[in-house]
Coordinates of N, CA and C in Angstrom, one line a residue:
M21 N 130.0 72.8 57.9 CA 131.9 73.4 57.3 C 131.8 74.2 56.8
A22 N 131.3 75.2 57.7 CA 132.0 76.7 57.1 C 133.2 76.7 57.9
D23 N 134.2 75.6 58.5 CA 135.4 76.6 59.3 C 136.4 76.2 58.0
E24 N 136.0 75.6 56.9 CA 136.8 75.6 55.5 C 137.0 76.9 54.5
N25 N 135.5 77.5 54.7 CA 135.6 78.8 54.4 C 136.2 80.6 54.7
E26 N 136.0 79.7 56.5 CA 136.8 81.3 57.3 C 138.0 81.3 56.9
D27 N 138.0 82.9 57.1 CA 139.8 83.7 57.0 C 140.3 83.5 58.4
Y28 N 141.3 82.5 58.4 CA 141.6 83.1 60.0 C 143.0 83.9 60.0
S29 N 143.3 84.4 59.4 CA 144.1 84.8 59.0 C 144.6 85.9 59.9
S30 N 143.1 87.0 60.0 CA 143.2 87.9 60.9 C 143.2 87.8 62.1
L31 N 143.3 86.0 63.1 CA 143.1 86.7 64.0 C 144.6 86.7 64.4
P32 N 144.6 86.9 65.9 CA 146.5 87.1 66.2 C 147.6 85.8 66.6
L33 N 148.8 86.4 66.4 CA 149.7 84.6 66.0 C 149.2 83.9 67.2
K34 N 149.3 84.6 69.2 CA 148.6 83.4 69.8 C 147.9 82.7 69.7
T35 N 147.1 83.2 69.2 CA 146.0 82.7 68.9 C 145.0 82.0 67.9
R36 N 146.4 81.3 66.8 CA 146.2 81.0 65.9 C 147.1 79.6 66.3
L37 N 148.7 79.8 67.4 CA 149.3 79.4 68.0 C 148.2 77.9 68.4
A38 N 147.9 78.5 69.1 CA 146.3 77.3 70.0 C 145.5 77.2 69.3
H39 N 144.7 77.1 67.9 CA 143.9 77.3 67.4 C 143.7 75.7 67.8
K40 N 142.7 75.2 67.7 CA 141.9 73.6 67.4 C 141.4 73.0 66.1
I41 N 142.0 73.8 64.7 CA 142.1 73.3 63.6 C 143.5 73.3 63.5
W42 N 144.4 71.9 62.8 CA 145.4 71.7 62.2 C 146.1 72.6 62.0
K43 N 145.2 73.5 60.0 CA 146.0 73.6 59.4 C 145.5 75.4 59.4
V44 N 145.2 75.9 60.8 CA 145.2 77.4 61.3 C 146.4 77.5 62.1
R45 N 147.1 76.5 62.9 CA 148.0 76.1 63.6 C 149.4 75.4 62.5
L46 N 149.2 75.3 61.4 CA 150.2 75.2 60.5 C 150.5 76.2 59.6
N47 N 149.2 77.0 59.5 CA 149.9 78.4 59.0 C 150.6 79.2 60.5
A48 N 150.0 79.7 61.7 CA 150.6 80.2 62.5 C 152.2 79.6 62.6
Y49 N 152.4 78.7 62.7 CA 153.8 77.9 62.9 C 154.7 78.2 61.9
T50 N 154.4 78.1 60.6 CA 155.1 79.1 59.6 C 155.4 80.6 59.4
E51 N 154.7 81.2 60.1 CA 154.7 82.5 60.3 C 155.5 83.1 61.4
A52 N 155.0 82.2 62.7 CA 155.7 82.4 64.1 C 157.8 82.0 63.6
E53 N 157.6 80.8 62.7 CA 159.6 80.7 62.1 C 159.5 81.8 61.5
K54 N 159.3 82.4 60.4 CA 159.6 83.4 60.5 C 160.0 85.0 61.2
L55 N 159.2 85.0 62.6 CA 159.1 85.2 62.7 C 160.2 85.7 63.6
F56 N 160.2 84.3 64.4 CA 161.6 84.2 65.2 C 162.9 84.2 64.5
S57 N 162.9 84.1 62.9 CA 164.4 84.6 62.4 C 164.3 86.0 62.2
T58 N 163.3 86.7 62.3 CA 164.1 88.1 62.3 C 164.1 89.1 63.3
I59 N 163.4 88.4 64.1 CA 163.5 89.3 65.6 C 164.5 89.8 65.5
D60 N 165.1 90.8 66.5 CA 166.8 90.9 66.8 C 166.4 90.7 67.9
P61 N 167.7 89.5 69.3 CA 167.3 89.3 69.8 C 167.8 90.7 70.8
D62 N 168.5 91.3 70.6 CA 169.2 92.3 71.8 C 168.2 93.9 71.8
T63 N 167.3 94.3 71.1 CA 166.3 94.8 70.7 C 165.1 94.2 71.5
E64 N 164.8 93.1 71.1 CA 163.5 92.8 71.0 C 163.4 91.5 71.8
A65 N 163.9 91.3 72.7 CA 163.7 90.0 73.9 C 163.0 89.8 74.4
Y66 N 161.7 90.6 74.2 CA 160.3 90.5 75.3 C 159.6 89.6 74.0
V67 N 159.6 90.0 72.8 CA 158.9 88.8 72.2 C 158.5 87.3 72.1
F68 N 160.2 87.3 72.9 CA 160.5 85.5 72.9 C 160.7 84.9 73.8
N69 N 159.7 85.9 74.7 CA 159.5 86.2 76.5 C 157.9 85.4 76.2
E70 N 157.4 86.5 75.1 CA 155.9 86.2 75.3 C 155.4 85.0 74.3
Y71 N 156.7 84.4 74.0 CA 155.7 83.0 73.2 C 156.5 81.5 74.1
E72 N 157.6 82.1 74.5 CA 157.9 80.7 75.8 C 156.7 79.6 76.0
P73 N 155.3 80.2 76.5 CA 154.5 79.6 76.6 C 154.7 78.4 75.9
F74 N 154.1 78.5 75.1 CA 153.7 78.3 73.8 C 154.3 77.1 73.0
L75 N 156.2 77.2 73.2 CA 157.1 76.1 72.5 C 156.5 74.8 72.0
K76 N 156.3 74.5 74.3 CA 155.7 72.9 74.6 C 154.6 72.5 73.6
K77 N 154.0 72.8 73.5 CA 152.7 72.7 73.1 C 152.7 72.3 71.0
I78 N 153.6 73.6 70.9 CA 154.4 73.8 69.5 C 154.4 72.6 69.2
A79 N 156.1 71.6 70.4 CA 157.1 70.5 69.7 C 156.1 69.6 70.3
S80 N 154.4 69.5 70.0 CA 154.1 68.0 70.4 C 152.4 67.5 69.5
D81 N 152.6 68.5 68.3 CA 151.3 69.3 67.7 C 150.5 67.4 67.4
A82 N 149.4 67.3 67.4 CA 149.3 66.1 67.2 C 148.5 65.3 65.8
N83 N 148.8 66.8 65.3 CA 148.6 65.9 63.4 C 150.4 66.6 63.3
V84 N 150.7 65.8 62.3 CA 152.7 65.0 61.6 C 152.7 67.0 60.8
A85 N 152.1 66.7 60.3 CA 151.9 67.9 59.1 C 152.9 69.4 60.0
A86 N 151.7 69.8 61.2 CA 151.6 70.8 61.4 C 152.6 70.3 62.6
L87 N 153.2 69.5 63.0 CA 154.3 68.7 64.1 C 155.3 69.4 63.2
E88 N 156.0 69.2 61.9 CA 156.7 69.5 61.4 C 157.2 70.7 61.3
A89 N 156.3 71.8 61.1 CA 156.0 73.0 61.0 C 156.5 73.4 62.1
G90 N 156.2 73.1 63.4 CA 156.4 73.5 64.6 C 157.9 73.2 65.2
I91 N 157.4 72.1 64.6 CA 159.7 72.1 65.0 C 160.4 73.0 64.5
G92 N 160.3 73.1 63.2 CA 161.2 74.4 62.4 C 160.4 75.8 62.8
A93 N 159.8 75.7 63.4 CA 159.3 77.4 64.4 C 160.0 77.1 66.1
V94 N 160.4 76.3 66.6 CA 160.9 76.3 67.4 C 162.3 76.2 67.5
L95 N 162.7 75.1 66.3 CA 164.2 75.2 66.2 C 164.7 76.6 65.6
K96 N 163.6 77.9 65.5 CA 164.5 79.5 64.7 C 164.0 80.0 66.2
F97 N 163.2 79.2 67.4 CA 163.1 79.8 68.2 C 164.2 79.9 69.3
V98 N 165.0 78.8 68.7 CA 166.6 78.5 70.0 C 167.9 79.0 69.4
E99 N 167.6 79.1 68.3 CA 168.4 79.4 67.6 C 168.5 81.6 67.8
N100 N 167.6 81.6 67.9 CA 167.8 83.1 68.4 C 167.6 83.8 69.4
T101 N 166.9 83.2 70.5 CA 166.4 83.9 71.7 C 168.0 83.9 72.6
P102 N 167.5 84.7 72.6 CA 169.1 85.2 74.1 C 169.3 84.6 74.9
N103 N 168.3 83.9 75.4 CA 167.8 83.2 76.1 C 167.5 82.0 76.0
P104 N 168.2 80.5 76.0 CA 167.6 79.5 75.3 C 167.7 78.4 75.9
T105 N 168.2 78.3 76.8 CA 168.4 77.1 78.3 C 166.8 77.4 78.8
S106 N 166.4 78.7 79.3 CA 164.7 78.6 79.4 C 164.0 77.6 79.7
P107 N 163.9 77.6 78.3 CA 162.4 77.0 77.6 C 162.6 75.0 77.7
R108 N 164.5 75.0 77.7 CA 165.3 73.7 77.5 C 164.3 72.3 77.8
D109 N 163.5 72.0 79.0 CA 163.4 71.2 79.5 C 161.8 70.4 79.6
S110 N 161.2 71.6 79.2 CA 159.8 71.3 78.3 C 159.9 71.6 76.8
I111 N 160.9 71.5 75.7 CA 161.2 71.3 75.1 C 161.6 70.3 74.5
L112 N 162.5 69.2 75.7 CA 163.1 67.9 75.6 C 161.9 67.5 75.9
E113 N 161.3 67.4 76.9 CA 159.9 66.8 77.2 C 159.3 66.0 76.0
A114 N 158.6 67.1 75.3 CA 158.3 67.5 74.2 C 158.8 66.8 72.4
I115 N 160.0 67.0 72.9 CA 161.3 65.9 71.9 C 160.9 64.4 72.2
L116 N 161.4 64.1 73.3 CA 161.3 62.9 73.5 C 160.3 62.3 73.6
E117 N 159.2 63.2 73.8 CA 158.2 62.1 73.8 C 157.0 61.6 71.9
K118 N 157.0 62.7 71.8 CA 156.8 63.0 70.5 C 157.1 62.5 69.1
C119 N 158.8 63.4 69.3 CA 158.6 63.8 67.6 C 160.2 62.7 67.5
L120 N 160.9 61.9 67.9 CA 161.6 60.5 67.9 C 161.4 59.9 67.9
A121 N 159.8 59.5 68.0 CA 158.9 58.1 67.7 C 158.4 58.6 66.4
S122 N 158.2 59.5 65.9 CA 157.6 60.3 64.2 C 157.6 59.4 63.1
T123 N 156.1 59.1 62.0 CA 157.0 58.4 61.2 C 157.2 59.4 59.6
R124 N 156.8 60.7 60.2 CA 157.9 61.7 59.2 C 159.3 61.7 59.3
A125 N 160.2 62.2 58.1 CA 161.4 61.8 58.4 C 161.9 63.4 58.9
G126 N 161.3 64.1 58.1 CA 161.2 65.0 58.2 C 161.1 66.0 60.0
V127 N 160.5 65.7 60.2 CA 160.1 65.7 62.2 C 161.1 65.2 63.1
K128 N 162.0 63.2 62.6 CA 163.3 63.9 62.9 C 164.3 64.2 62.8
T129 N 164.9 64.0 61.7 CA 165.6 65.2 61.7 C 165.6 66.5 62.1
K130 N 164.5 67.2 62.0 CA 164.7 68.5 62.9 C 164.8 68.3 64.4
S131 N 164.1 67.0 64.6 CA 164.2 67.4 66.4 C 165.6 66.1 67.0
L132 N 166.1 65.7 65.6 CA 167.5 65.9 66.2 C 168.4 66.6 65.9
E133 N 168.3 67.9 65.1 CA 168.8 69.0 65.1 C 168.2 69.6 66.0
L134 N 167.1 69.9 66.2 CA 167.1 70.8 67.8 C 167.7 70.4 68.9
S135 N 167.7 68.8 69.0 CA 168.3 68.3 70.1 C 169.6 68.5 70.4
L136 N 170.1 68.5 69.0 CA 171.4 68.8 69.8 C 172.0 70.1 69.5
L137 N 171.6 71.1 68.8 CA 171.7 72.2 68.9 C 171.6 72.7 70.8
L138 N 170.2 71.7 71.4 CA 170.1 72.4 73.1 C 171.7 71.8 73.5
C139 N 172.3 70.9 73.1 CA 173.8 70.3 73.3 C 174.9 71.3 73.4
E140 N 174.6 72.0 72.2 CA 176.2 73.3 71.5 C 175.2 74.6 72.5
I141 N 174.5 74.9 72.7 CA 173.8 75.6 73.3 C 174.8 76.3 75.3
D142 N 174.6 75.7 76.1 CA 175.8 75.6 77.3 C 176.4 74.8 77.4
T143 N 175.4 73.3 77.9 CA 176.8 72.6 78.2 C 175.8 71.0 78.0
P144 N 176.3 70.0 77.7 CA 175.6 68.8 76.8 C 174.8 68.1 78.1
N145 N 175.1 68.4 79.1 CA 174.8 67.8 80.9 C 173.4 67.9 80.7
P146 N 172.7 68.9 80.9 CA 171.1 68.2 81.1 C 170.4 68.0 79.9
V147 N 170.8 68.3 79.1 CA 170.0 67.4 77.6 C 170.5 65.5 78.0
I148 N 171.9 65.2 78.2 CA 172.1 64.1 78.0 C 171.3 63.6 79.9
V149 N 170.9 64.0 80.8 CA 170.4 63.3 82.3 C 169.0 63.4 81.6
F150 N 168.3 64.3 81.1 CA 166.8 64.6 80.7 C 166.2 63.1 79.8
S151 N 167.6 63.0 78.8 CA 167.0 62.0 77.6 C 167.4 60.4 78.7
T152 N 168.5 60.6 79.0 CA 168.6 59.0 80.1 C 167.2 59.3 81.0
F153 N 166.3 60.0 81.8 CA 165.0 59.4 82.1 C 164.0 59.1 81.4
F154 N 164.6 59.8 80.4 CA 163.0 59.0 79.1 C 163.6 57.9 78.9
F155 N 164.9 58.0 78.6 CA 164.6 55.9 77.6 C 163.9 55.1 78.0
P156 N 164.7 54.5 79.0 CA 164.0 54.0 79.5 C 162.4 53.6 79.5
S157 N 161.5 54.2 79.8 CA 160.2 53.9 79.2 C 160.2 54.2 77.8
F158 N 160.8 54.7 77.1 CA 160.8 54.6 75.3 C 161.2 53.8 75.0
I159 N 162.4 52.8 76.2 CA 163.2 51.6 74.9 C 161.5 50.2 75.6
Y160 N 161.0 50.6 76.8 CA 160.0 49.7 77.2 C 158.9 49.5 76.6
Y161 N 158.1 51.1 75.8 CA 157.5 51.1 75.5 C 157.5 50.5 73.5
Y162 N 158.8 51.3 73.0 CA 158.4 50.7 71.6 C 159.4 49.8 71.6
L163 N 160.3 48.7 72.4 CA 160.9 47.4 71.9 C 160.3 46.3 73.2
T164 N 158.6 46.4 73.5 CA 158.2 45.5 74.7 C 157.1 44.4 72.5
P165 N 157.5 43.6 73.4 CA 156.4 42.3 72.5 C 155.0 42.9 72.8
V166 N 154.2 42.4 72.5 CA 153.2 43.1 72.9 C 152.3 40.9 73.1

């Protein structure tokens, strides 16, 4: 149980975003949310490009507490990034698979807000098309009697 006493805050943020301990990821997600809200998209756009590969994993975290914080971080990323259409498909896939079926109300609320934000960005057509392909399997999985 040496993991409980170790201080992981000295690790780089990218390492903590992919860490195996959910509490470390939770702290990293809240730190990333603060980072994404303070970065100037005009002068520091390269920072958003560095964190873009982590978005799908953040939005599909196995722990629901970390997932809720992660969705908040992804929401801030999409709000502030100069190119929000680039990670749209991977974010939508994670949201539709994991977040909308979550038992936590905060995860559902933030994921719906994120889906609507992705619709507002450019055009809602990609979000609608992606959702239409996903929902038949969603309905079959959750509404078929066992």
